[in-house]
Structure formats: C-alpha cells, structure tokens
Short mmCIF file of C-alpha atoms in Angstrom, two decimals:
data_model
loop_
_atom_site.label_atom_id
_atom_site.label_comp_id
_atom_site.label_asym_id
_atom_site.label_seq_id
_atom_site.Cartn_x
_atom_site.Cartn_y
_atom_site.Cartn_z
CA ALA A 299 43.67 -34.90 10.42
CA HIS A 300 40.54 -33.95 10.97
CA ALA A 301 39.81 -32.31 15.56
CA LYS A 302 38.34 -35.29 17.64
CA TRP A 303 37.13 -33.96 21.05
CA TYR A 304 37.98 -36.25 23.76
CA GLU A 305 36.67 -36.14 27.46
CA VAL A 306 39.92 -36.95 30.49
CA ARG A 307 38.73 -38.48 33.69
CA ALA A 308 41.39 -38.58 35.80
CA TYR A 309 40.65 -41.40 39.48
CA PRO A 310 44.63 -41.40 41.96
CA GLN A 311 45.51 -44.40 42.42
CA ALA A 312 47.40 -45.97 44.97
CA GLN A 313 51.06 -44.81 42.46
CA GLY A 314 49.10 -42.08 41.03
CA LEU A 315 46.33 -40.73 38.48
CA ALA A 316 44.84 -44.01 35.99
CA VAL A 317 43.04 -41.59 33.23
CA TYR A 318 40.73 -42.10 30.04
CA PHE A 319 40.42 -40.08 27.43
CA LEU A 320 37.25 -41.00 25.66
CA ASP A 321 36.56 -40.29 21.99
CA VAL A 322 33.44 -37.18 22.06
CA THR A 323 33.66 -35.98 18.81
CA ARG A 324 30.43 -37.34 17.80
CA ARG A 325 28.44 -35.68 20.56
CA LYS A 326 30.32 -32.29 20.21
CA HIS A 327 28.35 -32.65 16.72
CA ALA A 328 25.85 -33.49 16.88
CA GLN A 329 25.41 -30.60 20.50
CA ASP A 330 26.76 -28.26 17.11
CA ASN A 331 24.29 -29.64 14.72
CA ILE A 332 21.09 -29.30 17.20
CA GLY A 333 23.05 -25.38 17.22
CA ALA A 334 22.85 -24.23 13.57
CA GLU A 335 19.84 -25.69 13.52
CA LYS A 336 18.03 -23.65 16.53
CA ASN A 337 19.38 -20.15 14.48
CA VAL A 338 18.09 -20.94 11.35
CA LEU A 339 14.65 -21.60 12.75
CA ALA A 340 14.50 -18.60 15.19
CA GLN A 341 14.37 -16.66 12.09
CA ILE A 342 12.09 -18.73 10.15
CA ALA A 343 9.80 -18.30 13.34
CA ALA A 344 11.01 -14.03 12.77
CA GLY A 345 10.13 -13.89 9.20
CA ALA A 346 13.64 -13.57 8.60
CA ALA A 347 13.62 -12.89 3.96
CA LEU A 348 14.14 -16.24 1.96
CA ASP A 349 17.63 -15.16 1.04
CA GLN A 350 18.19 -14.16 4.52
CA LEU A 351 17.78 -17.50 5.76
CA LEU A 352 19.65 -19.26 3.38
CA ALA A 353 22.26 -16.89 3.90
CA GLN A 354 22.26 -18.07 6.91
CA VAL A 355 21.79 -21.23 6.84
CA CYS A 356 24.60 -21.29 4.76
CA ARG A 357 27.21 -19.99 7.42
CA GLU A 358 26.36 -21.87 9.63
CA THR A 359 27.35 -25.36 7.44
CA GLU A 360 30.45 -23.01 7.03
CA ALA A 361 31.65 -22.13 10.38
CA ARG A 362 30.90 -25.73 11.96
CA SER A 363 32.81 -27.55 8.72
CA ALA A 364 37.21 -28.20 9.03
CA GLU A 365 37.82 -29.05 6.18
CA GLY A 366 37.19 -25.19 4.31
CA MET A 367 34.63 -25.84 2.65
CA VAL A 368 32.32 -22.56 1.50
CA CYS A 369 28.24 -23.46 0.78
CA SER A 370 26.04 -22.25 -2.10
CA VAL A 371 22.07 -22.88 -2.42
CA LEU A 372 20.66 -22.40 -5.39
CA VAL A 373 16.96 -22.57 -5.81
CA LEU A 374 14.27 -24.45 -8.73
CA ASP A 375 12.76 -21.72 -10.70
CA ASP A 376 9.17 -21.34 -10.56
CA SER A 377 9.58 -23.30 -14.32
CA GLY A 378 11.01 -26.39 -12.72
CA THR A 379 14.03 -26.16 -15.33
CA SER A 380 16.14 -24.21 -14.05
CA LEU A 381 18.48 -22.90 -10.42
CA ARG A 382 18.49 -19.62 -9.58
CA SER A 383 21.05 -18.10 -7.08
CA GLY A 384 20.04 -18.67 -3.65
CA ALA A 385 22.29 -17.34 -1.11
CA ALA A 386 26.61 -17.94 -1.32
CA PRO A 387 28.06 -15.27 0.62
CA SER A 388 32.22 -17.02 0.52
CA LEU A 389 31.53 -16.60 -3.28
CA SER A 390 32.00 -13.70 -4.74
CA GLU A 391 28.96 -11.06 -6.35
CA ALA A 392 30.41 -11.95 -10.22
CA TYR A 393 30.07 -15.41 -9.14
CA ASN A 394 27.00 -15.77 -8.38
CA ARG A 395 25.79 -13.84 -11.40
CA ALA A 396 27.22 -15.53 -13.56
CA VAL A 397 25.27 -19.58 -12.19
CA ASP A 398 21.64 -18.00 -11.94
CA GLY A 399 19.74 -19.46 -13.83
CA VAL A 400 21.88 -22.79 -14.21
CA PRO A 401 20.00 -25.46 -16.54
CA VAL A 402 18.14 -28.33 -15.06
CA GLY A 403 20.30 -31.44 -16.60
CA PRO A 404 23.53 -32.89 -17.15
CA ASP A 405 27.14 -31.80 -17.71
CA HIS A 406 26.07 -28.41 -16.37
CA GLY A 407 28.64 -28.57 -12.98
CA SER A 408 27.43 -30.18 -10.23
CA CYS A 409 23.78 -28.02 -9.67
CA GLY A 410 22.74 -28.48 -12.88
CA THR A 411 23.04 -32.58 -13.07
CA ALA A 412 22.57 -33.22 -9.61
CA ALA A 413 18.87 -31.53 -9.39
CA TYR A 414 18.38 -33.39 -13.47
CA LEU A 415 18.95 -36.64 -12.10
CA ARG A 416 18.02 -35.51 -8.39
CA GLU A 417 21.24 -37.62 -7.08
CA VAL A 418 24.23 -36.01 -4.51
CA VAL A 419 26.90 -35.19 -7.62
CA GLU A 420 31.03 -35.05 -6.04
CA VAL A 421 33.83 -33.69 -7.94
CA GLU A 422 36.89 -34.43 -6.55
CA ASP A 423 38.30 -32.12 -9.80
CA ILE A 424 37.07 -30.03 -11.02
CA ARG A 425 39.37 -29.43 -13.93
CA THR A 426 39.35 -32.73 -15.67
CA ASP A 427 35.62 -33.70 -14.82
CA PRO A 428 33.57 -33.17 -17.91
CA ARG A 429 30.07 -32.04 -16.32
CA TRP A 430 32.12 -29.57 -15.56
CA ALA A 431 33.26 -28.22 -19.20
CA ARG A 432 30.93 -25.81 -19.67
CA TYR A 433 31.75 -23.43 -16.75
CA ARG A 434 35.46 -24.73 -16.06
CA GLU A 435 37.03 -21.14 -16.51
CA LEU A 436 34.64 -19.30 -14.29
CA ALA A 437 35.47 -21.51 -11.31
CA GLU A 438 39.25 -21.04 -12.14
CA ALA A 439 38.93 -17.58 -11.93
CA GLU A 440 36.35 -18.29 -8.42
CA GLY A 441 39.80 -20.07 -7.52
CA VAL A 442 37.45 -23.11 -6.53
CA ARG A 443 38.56 -26.17 -7.17
CA ALA A 444 36.38 -29.69 -6.16
CA CYS A 445 32.74 -28.81 -5.60
CA SER A 446 29.40 -31.34 -4.26
CA SER A 447 25.91 -30.56 -4.86
CA ARG A 448 22.65 -31.46 -3.42
CA PRO A 449 19.94 -32.30 -4.25
CA ILE A 450 17.29 -30.46 -1.93
CA PHE A 451 13.21 -32.34 -1.38
CA SER A 452 10.72 -31.16 0.25
CA GLY A 453 8.98 -33.28 2.55
CA LYS A 454 7.36 -34.49 0.31
CA GLY A 455 10.16 -35.77 -2.03
CA GLN A 456 9.61 -32.20 -4.89
CA LEU A 457 12.09 -30.87 -6.18
CA LEU A 458 13.10 -27.38 -4.27
CA GLY A 459 17.00 -26.85 -5.38
CA THR A 460 20.81 -27.79 -4.96
CA ILE A 461 22.65 -27.08 -1.96
CA ALA A 462 26.72 -27.35 -3.44
CA MET A 463 30.00 -27.78 -0.62
CA TYR A 464 32.79 -25.57 -2.32
CA TYR A 465 36.88 -26.67 -1.58
CA ARG A 466 39.25 -24.04 -2.40
CA GLN A 467 42.09 -27.87 -3.38
CA PRO A 468 41.19 -30.88 -5.78
CA ARG A 469 39.52 -32.92 -2.58
CA LEU A 470 36.23 -35.04 -1.75
CA PRO A 471 33.92 -34.25 1.45
CA GLY A 472 34.55 -35.99 4.19
CA ALA A 473 31.71 -37.42 5.79
CA ARG A 474 32.06 -34.49 8.74
CA ASP A 475 30.65 -32.37 5.72
CA ARG A 476 28.70 -35.31 4.54
CA GLU A 477 26.53 -35.01 7.28
CA LEU A 478 26.42 -30.79 7.91
CA ILE A 479 25.18 -30.17 4.27
CA GLU A 480 22.49 -32.93 4.94
CA LEU A 481 21.71 -30.69 7.84
CA ALA A 482 21.91 -27.13 5.27
CA ALA A 483 19.54 -29.25 3.45
CA ASN A 484 16.67 -30.46 5.01
CA LEU A 485 16.90 -26.45 6.70
CA ALA A 486 17.17 -25.19 3.44
CA ALA A 487 13.96 -26.81 2.23
CA ILE A 488 12.45 -26.06 5.88
CA ALA A 489 13.39 -22.49 4.80
CA ILE A 490 12.26 -22.43 1.05
CA GLU A 491 9.11 -24.60 1.77
CA ARG A 492 7.98 -22.11 4.23
CA ARG A 493 8.48 -19.11 1.75
CA HIS A 494 6.09 -21.53 -1.13
CA ALA A 495 3.44 -22.11 2.57
CA ASP A 496 3.41 -18.06 2.66
CA ALA A 497 3.10 -17.53 -1.49
CA ALA A 498 0.37 -19.64 -2.12
CA LEU A 499 -1.75 -18.31 1.86
CA GLN A 500 -1.03 -14.42 0.38
CA ALA A 501 -2.47 -15.34 -3.40
CA ALA A 502 -5.33 -16.58 -2.20
CA ALA A 503 -6.14 -14.02 0.65
CA GLU A 504 -5.70 -11.70 -3.64
CA ARG A 505 -7.49 -13.95 -4.80
CA LEU A 506 -10.55 -13.44 -1.79
CA ARG A 507 -10.58 -10.42 -2.54
CA ALA A 508 -10.77 -9.36 -5.52
CA THR A 509 -14.16 -11.71 -5.69
CA PHE A 510 -15.60 -9.99 -2.18
CA SER A 511 -14.48 -6.45 -3.82
CA GLN A 512 -15.76 -7.69 -7.10
CA ALA A 513 -18.93 -9.51 -6.69
CA ALA A 514 -21.87 -8.62 -7.80
CA ILE A 515 -24.13 -9.32 -5.07
CA GLY A 516 -23.58 -7.54 -1.59
CA ILE A 517 -21.84 -8.57 1.31
CA ALA A 518 -20.54 -8.16 3.79
CA ILE A 519 -18.02 -8.88 7.27
CA GLY A 520 -19.62 -8.29 10.22
CA GLU A 521 -19.26 -8.90 13.82
CA LEU A 522 -21.10 -11.04 16.57
CA ASP A 523 -23.22 -8.02 17.40
CA GLY A 524 -23.96 -7.08 14.54
CA ARG A 525 -21.85 -4.37 13.26
CA PHE A 526 -20.15 -4.41 9.70
CA VAL A 527 -16.93 -4.07 9.85
CA GLU A 528 -16.10 -4.54 6.02
CA MET A 529 -18.64 -4.23 2.10
CA ASN A 530 -18.14 -4.92 -0.98
CA ASP A 531 -19.44 -1.29 -3.10
CA ARG A 532 -22.27 -3.73 -4.14
CA PHE A 533 -23.46 -3.96 -0.09
CA VAL A 534 -23.09 -0.12 -0.12
CA ALA A 535 -25.04 0.50 -2.67
CA LEU A 536 -28.14 -1.22 -1.81
CA LEU A 537 -27.43 0.20 1.72
CA GLY A 538 -27.65 3.89 0.51
CA TYR A 539 -24.79 4.52 2.47
CA PRO A 540 -21.70 5.94 2.12
#
C-alpha cells in the first residue's frame, strides 16, 4: 500500500457534523517535487561539483520514494561507448567501482541496455532476466533484486547518461517512483549540461589565452581611458619596456 494524503473538512449540521475527505496526494507530490527542484537548482547556482549535484539528485529522489528505491546515476563518457559512475550514495563503493565503465550495449544490465536502446528498461527480477547475466553475481552481493533504468537526454536529445531505480526485492516501480525518476532525470540533465557548458567555456578560454600569449604580432587589452591592462610578449618587445 502507498501513502495517501487527505484534506479533512468538517461542517456543523443540525444533527451533528458533516465531514469531507479530499484526496490531495497529487498536490502533495507536486509540492514535494518543487522542493526537490529548488534544492538541486540552488546547488547548481552555487557552482557545486557535478558529483555533488548528482548525489543530491539521488538523495532527494530516495527521500520522496515510499517504495524503498535506491537511486543511481551513470554519465556517458566522452567516447559515447561506456557509462561512468556519477553518483549512487546508497550503494556500496565496491558496487559503484564495479559498474564504473559499463559498456553501452544490449544485455549490459538495465543501464547499459537503456543507453543502447535509448528507452526505459525495467527489470523486475535480476536473478532471472538475461540482460543481467554478466552482472548477476555483483547484484546478488549488493543485495539488489530489481533495477529499472531511464536514459538521460539533453534538451537537444543527446544522450547524457542513465538514471536507475534499484530495489531490494523483485518488483517493478510504481507510478510515484516513475514520476520521481522522470523529475530526477531532468534535474540530472541540467547538472550534466551545465558541466559540459563550463568545460567548453574553460577550453575556449584556454585556447584564447594560448593565442594571445603566443601570437607573432603584438596584442594588448586596454581600458577606454588608454591604460593597458594586459599585453603579450610580442607587444612588450615592440614597446621596449618590461
């Protein structure tokens, strides 16, 4: 059974009270979702590292699950052929090391298969599902029996990684957990895209710096009042000043 939220209203009547129960579960879930979004987006705005952001996404997701979900994020590597460990604060370090670098391909667990197919892969029982044959002993040692994985996409539809729901018993995720993992995937996408944008900006700045310092012509950066604030070696040589 899953927890439900009700709003109770009582109105006086001639013969007593009229009591009404209004199911506000969806409203409560929506409020919880907004809270999770705010917490993660605040960390992104503060410039937190990607592994910290993804761990926050996992913790926020797990805290709102009534089904005992354990959340994990894997990030697609630069080659696009394997998934690297992003965050899984509720799984053991040994397990996270073992799945770090899982190939993108069919029959590579829930996550490798989901990344390969670019669609949700739900495995109700790891012990019997052929897609987990390579990793069955690993899952047994970790004490996980079910795993459903969803691809993470950028705003342009580019594959960024996967986000998974693990369970300690054979089962499929319920509607609430599917809703939570959808939200988590969107938040993880924002965090990963932010990391990619920062890396691209840093690379561009380094290229500009190299061009500036190594140019064969004199280049200087000045203020509007004529003061120089930076110049390359060639410009210094032309001026004859240190």
